[in-house]
Amino acid sequence: MTLVREIVKDAAIGVGVADTPEGLSALHRSGCAAAIWRRQPLPGFQLWIDGLDSDVLPRSRVILRPEAVRDAASEVCDASGTPVGPERDRLVDDIAALADIFAGLMQARWLRLRLDAVTTNACRRFHIDAVTARLVCTYRGIGTQYGISTDGAEPRRVFTVPTGAPILLRGTLWPEHPRSGLLHRSPPIEGTGETRLVLVLDPVDVPEEEV
């Protein structure tokens, strides 16, 4: 069987790297397939979250309005047994802030929020998500990996987003052309004993219950 790959001509392959959250708006520039807010996690927070038992890391999959994210994240932490304290407050505040930034950039009335504690090789193949755009922030563990490919093959060079740095990625439903030539994946960690904590946000036009 011959594998036929689609060649994407003049693919968007640019990656905007910003030192402020406002710089994430680079995703809307022509030819830009992704934008990264290059920030360093606070040492005290990173030590705290890295030291948590994986059983108390927050996990959730929910669709909600951006302004409801803070309360939802706090409730998820309560339900997961995430220890109360200033570090947890910082995590909740950051999730809410990223949701607000992302919703503003995408003009999204609703968001699909996912918090995953990952220990396997989930989404280990390079791909582009079937969404308009996606925000991914790895709070614990190795960050998202990405690379350029305009023919569907695995990227020759692979880059890793720093822990704690949000990345915005165009998906296959992005309305502008050319299509993205930037693929990404979750880093393969199965068997290493590592547990990643990953936040994923997608814009949602109208939830099913409102249709």
mmCIF file with all atom_site columns, C-alpha atoms in Angstrom:
data_model
loop_
_atom_site.group_PDB
_atom_site.id
_atom_site.type_symbol
_atom_site.label_atom_id
_atom_site.label_alt_id
_atom_site.label_comp_id
_atom_site.label_asym_id
_atom_site.label_entity_id
_atom_site.label_seq_id
_atom_site.pdbx_PDB_ins_code
_atom_site.Cartn_x
_atom_site.Cartn_y
_atom_site.Cartn_z
_atom_site.occupancy
_atom_site.B_iso_or_equiv
_atom_site.pdbx_formal_charge
_atom_site.auth_seq_id
_atom_site.auth_comp_id
_atom_site.auth_asym_id
_atom_site.auth_atom_id
_atom_site.pdbx_PDB_model_num
ATOM 1   C CA . MET A 1 1   ? 0.000   0.000  0.000  1.00 0.00 ? 1   MET A CA 1
ATOM 2   C CA . THR A 1 2   ? 1.330   3.419  -0.913 1.00 0.00 ? 2   THR A CA 1
ATOM 3   C CA . LEU A 1 3   ? 0.902   6.171  1.619  1.00 0.00 ? 3   LEU A CA 1
ATOM 4   C CA . VAL A 1 4   ? -0.141  9.403  -0.089 1.00 0.00 ? 4   VAL A CA 1
ATOM 5   C CA . ARG A 1 5   ? 0.568   12.595 1.832  1.00 0.00 ? 5   ARG A CA 1
ATOM 6   C CA . GLU A 1 6   ? -1.003  15.944 1.055  1.00 0.00 ? 6   GLU A CA 1
ATOM 7   C CA . ILE A 1 7   ? 1.517   18.637 0.236  1.00 0.00 ? 7   ILE A CA 1
ATOM 8   C CA . VAL A 1 8   ? 0.551   21.984 1.760  1.00 0.00 ? 8   VAL A CA 1
ATOM 9   C CA . LYS A 1 9   ? 1.870   24.772 -0.449 1.00 0.00 ? 9   LYS A CA 1
ATOM 10  C CA . ASP A 1 10  ? 3.017   27.994 1.223  1.00 0.00 ? 10  ASP A CA 1
ATOM 11  C CA . ALA A 1 11  ? 2.000   26.541 4.590  1.00 0.00 ? 11  ALA A CA 1
ATOM 12  C CA . ALA A 1 12  ? 1.870   28.760 7.643  1.00 0.00 ? 12  ALA A CA 1
ATOM 13  C CA . ILE A 1 13  ? 4.913   27.729 9.673  1.00 0.00 ? 13  ILE A CA 1
ATOM 14  C CA . GLY A 1 14  ? 5.777   30.821 11.712 1.00 0.00 ? 14  GLY A CA 1
ATOM 15  C CA . VAL A 1 15  ? 5.991   30.644 15.507 1.00 0.00 ? 15  VAL A CA 1
ATOM 16  C CA . GLY A 1 16  ? 5.622   33.895 17.403 1.00 0.00 ? 16  GLY A CA 1
ATOM 17  C CA . VAL A 1 17  ? 7.555   34.042 20.677 1.00 0.00 ? 17  VAL A CA 1
ATOM 18  C CA . ALA A 1 18  ? 6.478   36.722 23.145 1.00 0.00 ? 18  ALA A CA 1
ATOM 19  C CA . ASP A 1 19  ? 7.568   37.875 26.585 1.00 0.00 ? 19  ASP A CA 1
ATOM 20  C CA . THR A 1 20  ? 4.108   39.206 27.477 1.00 0.00 ? 20  THR A CA 1
ATOM 21  C CA . PRO A 1 21  ? 0.602   37.741 27.139 1.00 0.00 ? 21  PRO A CA 1
ATOM 22  C CA . GLU A 1 22  ? -0.296  40.483 24.653 1.00 0.00 ? 22  GLU A CA 1
ATOM 23  C CA . GLY A 1 23  ? 2.223   38.940 22.264 1.00 0.00 ? 23  GLY A CA 1
ATOM 24  C CA . LEU A 1 24  ? 0.020   35.870 21.855 1.00 0.00 ? 24  LEU A CA 1
ATOM 25  C CA . SER A 1 25  ? -2.005  37.928 19.377 1.00 0.00 ? 25  SER A CA 1
ATOM 26  C CA . ALA A 1 26  ? 0.732   37.001 16.893 1.00 0.00 ? 26  ALA A CA 1
ATOM 27  C CA . LEU A 1 27  ? -1.394  33.950 16.101 1.00 0.00 ? 27  LEU A CA 1
ATOM 28  C CA . HIS A 1 28  ? -3.567  36.221 13.956 1.00 0.00 ? 28  HIS A CA 1
ATOM 29  C CA . ARG A 1 29  ? -0.666  37.344 11.786 1.00 0.00 ? 29  ARG A CA 1
ATOM 30  C CA . SER A 1 30  ? -0.425  35.964 8.287  1.00 0.00 ? 30  SER A CA 1
ATOM 31  C CA . GLY A 1 31  ? 1.829   32.914 8.120  1.00 0.00 ? 31  GLY A CA 1
ATOM 32  C CA . CYS A 1 32  ? 1.930   32.434 11.891 1.00 0.00 ? 32  CYS A CA 1
ATOM 33  C CA . ALA A 1 33  ? 0.897   28.904 12.935 1.00 0.00 ? 33  ALA A CA 1
ATOM 34  C CA . ALA A 1 34  ? 1.572   29.184 16.666 1.00 0.00 ? 34  ALA A CA 1
ATOM 35  C CA . ALA A 1 35  ? 2.437   31.660 19.413 1.00 0.00 ? 35  ALA A CA 1
ATOM 36  C CA . ILE A 1 36  ? 4.282   31.012 22.664 1.00 0.00 ? 36  ILE A CA 1
ATOM 37  C CA . TRP A 1 37  ? 4.290   33.165 25.777 1.00 0.00 ? 37  TRP A CA 1
ATOM 38  C CA . ARG A 1 38  ? 7.845   32.604 26.956 1.00 0.00 ? 38  ARG A CA 1
ATOM 39  C CA . ARG A 1 39  ? 7.623   32.750 30.729 1.00 0.00 ? 39  ARG A CA 1
ATOM 40  C CA . GLN A 1 40  ? 9.366   30.992 33.581 1.00 0.00 ? 40  GLN A CA 1
ATOM 41  C CA . PRO A 1 41  ? 7.349   29.352 36.394 1.00 0.00 ? 41  PRO A CA 1
ATOM 42  C CA . LEU A 1 42  ? 7.997   30.707 39.869 1.00 0.00 ? 42  LEU A CA 1
ATOM 43  C CA . PRO A 1 43  ? 10.421  28.351 41.669 1.00 0.00 ? 43  PRO A CA 1
ATOM 44  C CA . GLY A 1 44  ? 8.209   27.989 44.737 1.00 0.00 ? 44  GLY A CA 1
ATOM 45  C CA . PHE A 1 45  ? 5.151   27.129 42.656 1.00 0.00 ? 45  PHE A CA 1
ATOM 46  C CA . GLN A 1 46  ? 7.065   24.652 40.490 1.00 0.00 ? 46  GLN A CA 1
ATOM 47  C CA . LEU A 1 47  ? 8.528   22.913 43.528 1.00 0.00 ? 47  LEU A CA 1
ATOM 48  C CA . TRP A 1 48  ? 5.034   22.608 44.982 1.00 0.00 ? 48  TRP A CA 1
ATOM 49  C CA . ILE A 1 49  ? 3.304   21.229 41.913 1.00 0.00 ? 49  ILE A CA 1
ATOM 50  C CA . ASP A 1 50  ? 6.162   18.881 41.052 1.00 0.00 ? 50  ASP A CA 1
ATOM 51  C CA . GLY A 1 51  ? 5.999   17.456 44.564 1.00 0.00 ? 51  GLY A CA 1
ATOM 52  C CA . LEU A 1 52  ? 2.267   16.722 44.611 1.00 0.00 ? 52  LEU A CA 1
ATOM 53  C CA . ASP A 1 53  ? 1.075   13.138 44.548 1.00 0.00 ? 53  ASP A CA 1
ATOM 54  C CA . SER A 1 54  ? -0.372  12.467 41.105 1.00 0.00 ? 54  SER A CA 1
ATOM 55  C CA . ASP A 1 55  ? -3.667  11.397 42.709 1.00 0.00 ? 55  ASP A CA 1
ATOM 56  C CA . VAL A 1 56  ? -4.398  14.961 43.858 1.00 0.00 ? 56  VAL A CA 1
ATOM 57  C CA . LEU A 1 57  ? -3.634  16.722 40.585 1.00 0.00 ? 57  LEU A CA 1
ATOM 58  C CA . PRO A 1 58  ? -6.799  18.402 39.242 1.00 0.00 ? 58  PRO A CA 1
ATOM 59  C CA . ARG A 1 59  ? -8.610  16.641 36.407 1.00 0.00 ? 59  ARG A CA 1
ATOM 60  C CA . SER A 1 60  ? -11.621 17.924 34.489 1.00 0.00 ? 60  SER A CA 1
ATOM 61  C CA . ARG A 1 61  ? -13.371 18.112 31.114 1.00 0.00 ? 61  ARG A CA 1
ATOM 62  C CA . VAL A 1 62  ? -16.069 20.749 30.897 1.00 0.00 ? 62  VAL A CA 1
ATOM 63  C CA . ILE A 1 63  ? -17.582 23.394 28.603 1.00 0.00 ? 63  ILE A CA 1
ATOM 64  C CA . LEU A 1 64  ? -18.244 26.721 30.284 1.00 0.00 ? 64  LEU A CA 1
ATOM 65  C CA . ARG A 1 65  ? -18.166 30.464 29.869 1.00 0.00 ? 65  ARG A CA 1
ATOM 66  C CA . PRO A 1 66  ? -14.765 32.145 30.351 1.00 0.00 ? 66  PRO A CA 1
ATOM 67  C CA . GLU A 1 67  ? -15.936 34.074 33.398 1.00 0.00 ? 67  GLU A CA 1
ATOM 68  C CA . ALA A 1 68  ? -16.876 30.794 35.118 1.00 0.00 ? 68  ALA A CA 1
ATOM 69  C CA . VAL A 1 69  ? -13.425 29.236 34.778 1.00 0.00 ? 69  VAL A CA 1
ATOM 70  C CA . ARG A 1 70  ? -12.024 30.501 38.091 1.00 0.00 ? 70  ARG A CA 1
ATOM 71  C CA . ASP A 1 71  ? -14.827 29.008 40.195 1.00 0.00 ? 71  ASP A CA 1
ATOM 72  C CA . ALA A 1 72  ? -14.783 25.801 38.158 1.00 0.00 ? 72  ALA A CA 1
ATOM 73  C CA . ALA A 1 73  ? -11.015 25.377 38.577 1.00 0.00 ? 73  ALA A CA 1
ATOM 74  C CA . SER A 1 74  ? -11.327 25.903 42.315 1.00 0.00 ? 74  SER A CA 1
ATOM 75  C CA . GLU A 1 75  ? -14.120 23.313 42.524 1.00 0.00 ? 75  GLU A CA 1
ATOM 76  C CA . VAL A 1 76  ? -12.051 20.838 40.506 1.00 0.00 ? 76  VAL A CA 1
ATOM 77  C CA . CYS A 1 77  ? -9.149  21.291 42.907 1.00 0.00 ? 77  CYS A CA 1
ATOM 78  C CA . ASP A 1 78  ? -11.509 20.685 45.842 1.00 0.00 ? 78  ASP A CA 1
ATOM 79  C CA . ALA A 1 79  ? -12.895 17.524 44.243 1.00 0.00 ? 79  ALA A CA 1
ATOM 80  C CA . SER A 1 80  ? -9.391  16.258 43.391 1.00 0.00 ? 80  SER A CA 1
ATOM 81  C CA . GLY A 1 81  ? -8.005  16.875 46.864 1.00 0.00 ? 81  GLY A CA 1
ATOM 82  C CA . THR A 1 82  ? -5.430  19.400 45.651 1.00 0.00 ? 82  THR A CA 1
ATOM 83  C CA . PRO A 1 83  ? -3.952  20.923 48.858 1.00 0.00 ? 83  PRO A CA 1
ATOM 84  C CA . VAL A 1 84  ? -5.269  24.344 49.822 1.00 0.00 ? 84  VAL A CA 1
ATOM 85  C CA . GLY A 1 85  ? -2.736  27.166 49.964 1.00 0.00 ? 85  GLY A CA 1
ATOM 86  C CA . PRO A 1 86  ? -1.169  30.063 48.075 1.00 0.00 ? 86  PRO A CA 1
ATOM 87  C CA . GLU A 1 87  ? 0.294   27.790 45.390 1.00 0.00 ? 87  GLU A CA 1
ATOM 88  C CA . ARG A 1 88  ? -3.110  26.313 44.604 1.00 0.00 ? 88  ARG A CA 1
ATOM 89  C CA . ASP A 1 89  ? -4.564  29.812 44.485 1.00 0.00 ? 89  ASP A CA 1
ATOM 90  C CA . ARG A 1 90  ? -1.843  30.740 41.994 1.00 0.00 ? 90  ARG A CA 1
ATOM 91  C CA . LEU A 1 91  ? -2.730  27.746 39.810 1.00 0.00 ? 91  LEU A CA 1
ATOM 92  C CA . VAL A 1 92  ? -6.436  28.606 39.837 1.00 0.00 ? 92  VAL A CA 1
ATOM 93  C CA . ASP A 1 93  ? -5.719  32.271 39.104 1.00 0.00 ? 93  ASP A CA 1
ATOM 94  C CA . ASP A 1 94  ? -3.446  31.351 36.206 1.00 0.00 ? 94  ASP A CA 1
ATOM 95  C CA . ILE A 1 95  ? -5.970  28.975 34.630 1.00 0.00 ? 95  ILE A CA 1
ATOM 96  C CA . ALA A 1 96  ? -8.608  31.715 34.860 1.00 0.00 ? 96  ALA A CA 1
ATOM 97  C CA . ALA A 1 97  ? -6.234  34.318 33.406 1.00 0.00 ? 97  ALA A CA 1
ATOM 98  C CA . LEU A 1 98  ? -5.253  32.101 30.460 1.00 0.00 ? 98  LEU A CA 1
ATOM 99  C CA . ALA A 1 99  ? -8.919  31.368 29.791 1.00 0.00 ? 99  ALA A CA 1
ATOM 100 C CA . ASP A 1 100 ? -9.681  35.090 29.742 1.00 0.00 ? 100 ASP A CA 1
ATOM 101 C CA . ILE A 1 101 ? -6.746  35.853 27.420 1.00 0.00 ? 101 ILE A CA 1
ATOM 102 C CA . PHE A 1 102 ? -7.582  33.020 25.046 1.00 0.00 ? 102 PHE A CA 1
ATOM 103 C CA . ALA A 1 103 ? -11.306 33.800 24.951 1.00 0.00 ? 103 ALA A CA 1
ATOM 104 C CA . GLY A 1 104 ? -10.490 37.419 24.139 1.00 0.00 ? 104 GLY A CA 1
ATOM 105 C CA . LEU A 1 105 ? -8.124  36.510 21.318 1.00 0.00 ? 105 LEU A CA 1
ATOM 106 C CA . MET A 1 106 ? -10.600 34.051 19.816 1.00 0.00 ? 106 MET A CA 1
ATOM 107 C CA . GLN A 1 107 ? -13.740 36.074 20.664 1.00 0.00 ? 107 GLN A CA 1
ATOM 108 C CA . ALA A 1 108 ? -15.118 32.890 22.192 1.00 0.00 ? 108 ALA A CA 1
ATOM 109 C CA . ARG A 1 109 ? -18.295 32.982 24.272 1.00 0.00 ? 109 ARG A CA 1
ATOM 110 C CA . TRP A 1 110 ? -17.636 29.456 25.535 1.00 0.00 ? 110 TRP A CA 1
ATOM 111 C CA . LEU A 1 111 ? -14.547 27.378 26.170 1.00 0.00 ? 111 LEU A CA 1
ATOM 112 C CA . ARG A 1 112 ? -13.880 23.677 26.382 1.00 0.00 ? 112 ARG A CA 1
ATOM 113 C CA . LEU A 1 113 ? -11.540 23.240 29.349 1.00 0.00 ? 113 LEU A CA 1
ATOM 114 C CA . ARG A 1 114 ? -9.524  20.117 29.941 1.00 0.00 ? 114 ARG A CA 1
ATOM 115 C CA . LEU A 1 115 ? -7.144  19.395 32.787 1.00 0.00 ? 115 LEU A CA 1
ATOM 116 C CA . ASP A 1 116 ? -5.282  16.104 32.386 1.00 0.00 ? 116 ASP A CA 1
ATOM 117 C CA . ALA A 1 117 ? -2.740  14.298 34.528 1.00 0.00 ? 117 ALA A CA 1
ATOM 118 C CA . VAL A 1 118 ? -0.839  12.377 31.849 1.00 0.00 ? 118 VAL A CA 1
ATOM 119 C CA . THR A 1 119 ? 1.386   9.350  32.484 1.00 0.00 ? 119 THR A CA 1
ATOM 120 C CA . THR A 1 120 ? 1.175   7.612  29.090 1.00 0.00 ? 120 THR A CA 1
ATOM 121 C CA . ASN A 1 121 ? 2.149   8.333  25.496 1.00 0.00 ? 121 ASN A CA 1
ATOM 122 C CA . ALA A 1 122 ? -1.163  10.095 24.847 1.00 0.00 ? 122 ALA A CA 1
ATOM 123 C CA . CYS A 1 123 ? -1.275  11.875 21.455 1.00 0.00 ? 123 CYS A CA 1
ATOM 124 C CA . ARG A 1 124 ? 2.310   10.812 20.775 1.00 0.00 ? 124 ARG A CA 1
ATOM 125 C CA . ARG A 1 125 ? 1.904   11.171 17.000 1.00 0.00 ? 125 ARG A CA 1
ATOM 126 C CA . PHE A 1 126 ? 2.509   14.552 15.420 1.00 0.00 ? 126 PHE A CA 1
ATOM 127 C CA . HIS A 1 127 ? -0.782  16.079 14.301 1.00 0.00 ? 127 HIS A CA 1
ATOM 128 C CA . ILE A 1 128 ? -2.912  19.198 13.887 1.00 0.00 ? 128 ILE A CA 1
ATOM 129 C CA . ASP A 1 129 ? -6.065  19.393 16.007 1.00 0.00 ? 129 ASP A CA 1
ATOM 130 C CA . ALA A 1 130 ? -9.521  19.552 14.410 1.00 0.00 ? 130 ALA A CA 1
ATOM 131 C CA . VAL A 1 131 ? -10.324 22.876 16.096 1.00 0.00 ? 131 VAL A CA 1
ATOM 132 C CA . THR A 1 132 ? -10.051 26.545 15.187 1.00 0.00 ? 132 THR A CA 1
ATOM 133 C CA . ALA A 1 133 ? -7.216  27.042 17.654 1.00 0.00 ? 133 ALA A CA 1
ATOM 134 C CA . ARG A 1 134 ? -6.016  25.520 20.904 1.00 0.00 ? 134 ARG A CA 1
ATOM 135 C CA . LEU A 1 135 ? -4.157  26.747 23.965 1.00 0.00 ? 135 LEU A CA 1
ATOM 136 C CA . VAL A 1 136 ? -1.934  24.236 25.743 1.00 0.00 ? 136 VAL A CA 1
ATOM 137 C CA . CYS A 1 137 ? -0.035  24.912 28.968 1.00 0.00 ? 137 CYS A CA 1
ATOM 138 C CA . THR A 1 138 ? 1.959   22.207 30.717 1.00 0.00 ? 138 THR A CA 1
ATOM 139 C CA . TYR A 1 139 ? 2.178   23.083 34.410 1.00 0.00 ? 139 TYR A CA 1
ATOM 140 C CA . ARG A 1 140 ? 4.157   19.992 35.342 1.00 0.00 ? 140 ARG A CA 1
ATOM 141 C CA . GLY A 1 141 ? 6.456   17.792 33.284 1.00 0.00 ? 141 GLY A CA 1
ATOM 142 C CA . ILE A 1 142 ? 7.756   18.086 29.733 1.00 0.00 ? 142 ILE A CA 1
ATOM 143 C CA . GLY A 1 143 ? 5.952   20.601 27.548 1.00 0.00 ? 143 GLY A CA 1
ATOM 144 C CA . THR A 1 144 ? 4.272   20.111 24.177 1.00 0.00 ? 144 THR A CA 1
ATOM 145 C CA . GLN A 1 145 ? 6.596   19.263 21.290 1.00 0.00 ? 145 GLN A CA 1
ATOM 146 C CA . TYR A 1 146 ? 6.263   20.740 17.789 1.00 0.00 ? 146 TYR A CA 1
ATOM 147 C CA . GLY A 1 147 ? 7.956   20.874 14.429 1.00 0.00 ? 147 GLY A CA 1
ATOM 148 C CA . ILE A 1 148 ? 7.462   21.872 10.807 1.00 0.00 ? 148 ILE A CA 1
ATOM 149 C CA . SER A 1 149 ? 5.999   19.475 8.246  1.00 0.00 ? 149 SER A CA 1
ATOM 150 C CA . THR A 1 150 ? 4.228   20.416 5.025  1.00 0.00 ? 150 THR A CA 1
ATOM 151 C CA . ASP A 1 151 ? 3.711   16.872 3.766  1.00 0.00 ? 151 ASP A CA 1
ATOM 152 C CA . GLY A 1 152 ? 2.371   15.054 6.830  1.00 0.00 ? 152 GLY A CA 1
ATOM 153 C CA . ALA A 1 153 ? 5.682   13.377 7.604  1.00 0.00 ? 153 ALA A CA 1
ATOM 154 C CA . GLU A 1 154 ? 7.221   13.629 11.070 1.00 0.00 ? 154 GLU A CA 1
ATOM 155 C CA . PRO A 1 155 ? 9.176   16.856 11.550 1.00 0.00 ? 155 PRO A CA 1
ATOM 156 C CA . ARG A 1 156 ? 12.918  16.563 11.130 1.00 0.00 ? 156 ARG A CA 1
ATOM 157 C CA . ARG A 1 157 ? 13.553  18.997 13.984 1.00 0.00 ? 157 ARG A CA 1
ATOM 158 C CA . VAL A 1 158 ? 11.518  18.810 17.157 1.00 0.00 ? 158 VAL A CA 1
ATOM 159 C CA . PHE A 1 159 ? 11.176  21.691 19.615 1.00 0.00 ? 159 PHE A CA 1
ATOM 160 C CA . THR A 1 160 ? 9.808   21.526 23.161 1.00 0.00 ? 160 THR A CA 1
ATOM 161 C CA . VAL A 1 161 ? 7.712   24.273 24.760 1.00 0.00 ? 161 VAL A CA 1
ATOM 162 C CA . PRO A 1 162 ? 9.090   25.175 28.221 1.00 0.00 ? 162 PRO A CA 1
ATOM 163 C CA . THR A 1 163 ? 7.149   24.009 31.267 1.00 0.00 ? 163 THR A CA 1
ATOM 164 C CA . GLY A 1 164 ? 4.659   26.690 32.310 1.00 0.00 ? 164 GLY A CA 1
ATOM 165 C CA . ALA A 1 165 ? 4.759   28.481 28.950 1.00 0.00 ? 165 ALA A CA 1
ATOM 166 C CA . PRO A 1 166 ? 1.390   28.587 27.104 1.00 0.00 ? 166 PRO A CA 1
ATOM 167 C CA . ILE A 1 167 ? 1.368   27.829 23.383 1.00 0.00 ? 167 ILE A CA 1
ATOM 168 C CA . LEU A 1 168 ? -1.450  28.748 21.008 1.00 0.00 ? 168 LEU A CA 1
ATOM 169 C CA . LEU A 1 169 ? -1.777  26.529 17.949 1.00 0.00 ? 169 LEU A CA 1
ATOM 170 C CA . ARG A 1 170 ? -3.848  26.934 14.803 1.00 0.00 ? 170 ARG A CA 1
ATOM 171 C CA . GLY A 1 171 ? -6.068  23.943 14.043 1.00 0.00 ? 171 GLY A CA 1
ATOM 172 C CA . THR A 1 172 ? -7.465  22.538 10.816 1.00 0.00 ? 172 THR A CA 1
ATOM 173 C CA . LEU A 1 173 ? -10.602 24.711 11.210 1.00 0.00 ? 173 LEU A CA 1
ATOM 174 C CA . TRP A 1 174 ? -8.651  27.970 11.228 1.00 0.00 ? 174 TRP A CA 1
ATOM 175 C CA . PRO A 1 175 ? -10.532 30.112 8.680  1.00 0.00 ? 175 PRO A CA 1
ATOM 176 C CA . GLU A 1 176 ? -7.530  31.587 6.893  1.00 0.00 ? 176 GLU A CA 1
ATOM 177 C CA . HIS A 1 177 ? -5.290  30.074 4.257  1.00 0.00 ? 177 HIS A CA 1
ATOM 178 C CA . PRO A 1 178 ? -2.717  28.699 3.740  1.00 0.00 ? 178 PRO A CA 1
ATOM 179 C CA . ARG A 1 179 ? -3.122  25.853 6.182  1.00 0.00 ? 179 ARG A CA 1
ATOM 180 C CA . SER A 1 180 ? -0.770  25.315 9.077  1.00 0.00 ? 180 SER A CA 1
ATOM 181 C CA . GLY A 1 181 ? 2.386   23.333 8.447  1.00 0.00 ? 181 GLY A CA 1
ATOM 182 C CA . LEU A 1 182 ? 3.185   23.101 12.155 1.00 0.00 ? 182 LEU A CA 1
ATOM 183 C CA . LEU A 1 183 ? 2.522   19.750 13.820 1.00 0.00 ? 183 LEU A CA 1
ATOM 184 C CA . HIS A 1 184 ? 2.618   18.999 17.538 1.00 0.00 ? 184 HIS A CA 1
ATOM 185 C CA . ARG A 1 185 ? 2.403   16.105 19.972 1.00 0.00 ? 185 ARG A CA 1
ATOM 186 C CA . SER A 1 186 ? 2.484   15.204 23.637 1.00 0.00 ? 186 SER A CA 1
ATOM 187 C CA . PRO A 1 187 ? 5.997   14.032 24.513 1.00 0.00 ? 187 PRO A CA 1
ATOM 188 C CA . PRO A 1 188 ? 6.312   10.244 24.881 1.00 0.00 ? 188 PRO A CA 1
ATOM 189 C CA . ILE A 1 189 ? 6.801   9.604  28.614 1.00 0.00 ? 189 ILE A CA 1
ATOM 190 C CA . GLU A 1 190 ? 5.338   6.152  29.185 1.00 0.00 ? 190 GLU A CA 1
ATOM 191 C CA . GLY A 1 191 ? 7.578   4.079  31.430 1.00 0.00 ? 191 GLY A CA 1
ATOM 192 C CA . THR A 1 192 ? 9.512   7.060  32.754 1.00 0.00 ? 192 THR A CA 1
ATOM 193 C CA . GLY A 1 193 ? 7.451   7.492  35.922 1.00 0.00 ? 193 GLY A CA 1
ATOM 194 C CA . GLU A 1 194 ? 6.719   11.097 34.989 1.00 0.00 ? 194 GLU A CA 1
ATOM 195 C CA . THR A 1 195 ? 3.285   12.671 35.444 1.00 0.00 ? 195 THR A CA 1
ATOM 196 C CA . ARG A 1 196 ? 2.440   15.745 33.402 1.00 0.00 ? 196 ARG A CA 1
ATOM 197 C CA . LEU A 1 197 ? -0.304  18.225 34.304 1.00 0.00 ? 197 LEU A CA 1
ATOM 198 C CA . VAL A 1 198 ? -1.685  19.797 31.143 1.00 0.00 ? 198 VAL A CA 1
ATOM 199 C CA . LEU A 1 199 ? -4.293  22.513 30.598 1.00 0.00 ? 199 LEU A CA 1
ATOM 200 C CA . VAL A 1 200 ? -6.049  22.546 27.212 1.00 0.00 ? 200 VAL A CA 1
ATOM 201 C CA . LEU A 1 201 ? -8.503  25.235 26.080 1.00 0.00 ? 201 LEU A CA 1
ATOM 202 C CA . ASP A 1 202 ? -10.586 25.203 22.881 1.00 0.00 ? 202 ASP A CA 1
ATOM 203 C CA . PRO A 1 203 ? -13.073 27.850 21.715 1.00 0.00 ? 203 PRO A CA 1
ATOM 204 C CA . VAL A 1 204 ? -16.675 26.672 21.437 1.00 0.00 ? 204 VAL A CA 1
ATOM 205 C CA . ASP A 1 205 ? -19.254 28.595 19.404 1.00 0.00 ? 205 ASP A CA 1
ATOM 206 C CA . VAL A 1 206 ? -22.488 27.266 20.902 1.00 0.00 ? 206 VAL A CA 1
ATOM 207 C CA . PRO A 1 207 ? -22.731 24.356 23.363 1.00 0.00 ? 207 PRO A CA 1
ATOM 208 C CA . GLU A 1 208 ? -25.153 21.597 22.371 1.00 0.00 ? 208 GLU A CA 1
ATOM 209 C CA . GLU A 1 209 ? -27.492 22.416 25.232 1.00 0.00 ? 209 GLU A CA 1
ATOM 210 C CA . GLU A 1 210 ? -28.019 25.919 23.789 1.00 0.00 ? 210 GLU A CA 1
ATOM 211 C CA . VAL A 1 211 ? -28.755 24.784 20.217 1.00 0.00 ? 211 VAL A CA 1
#
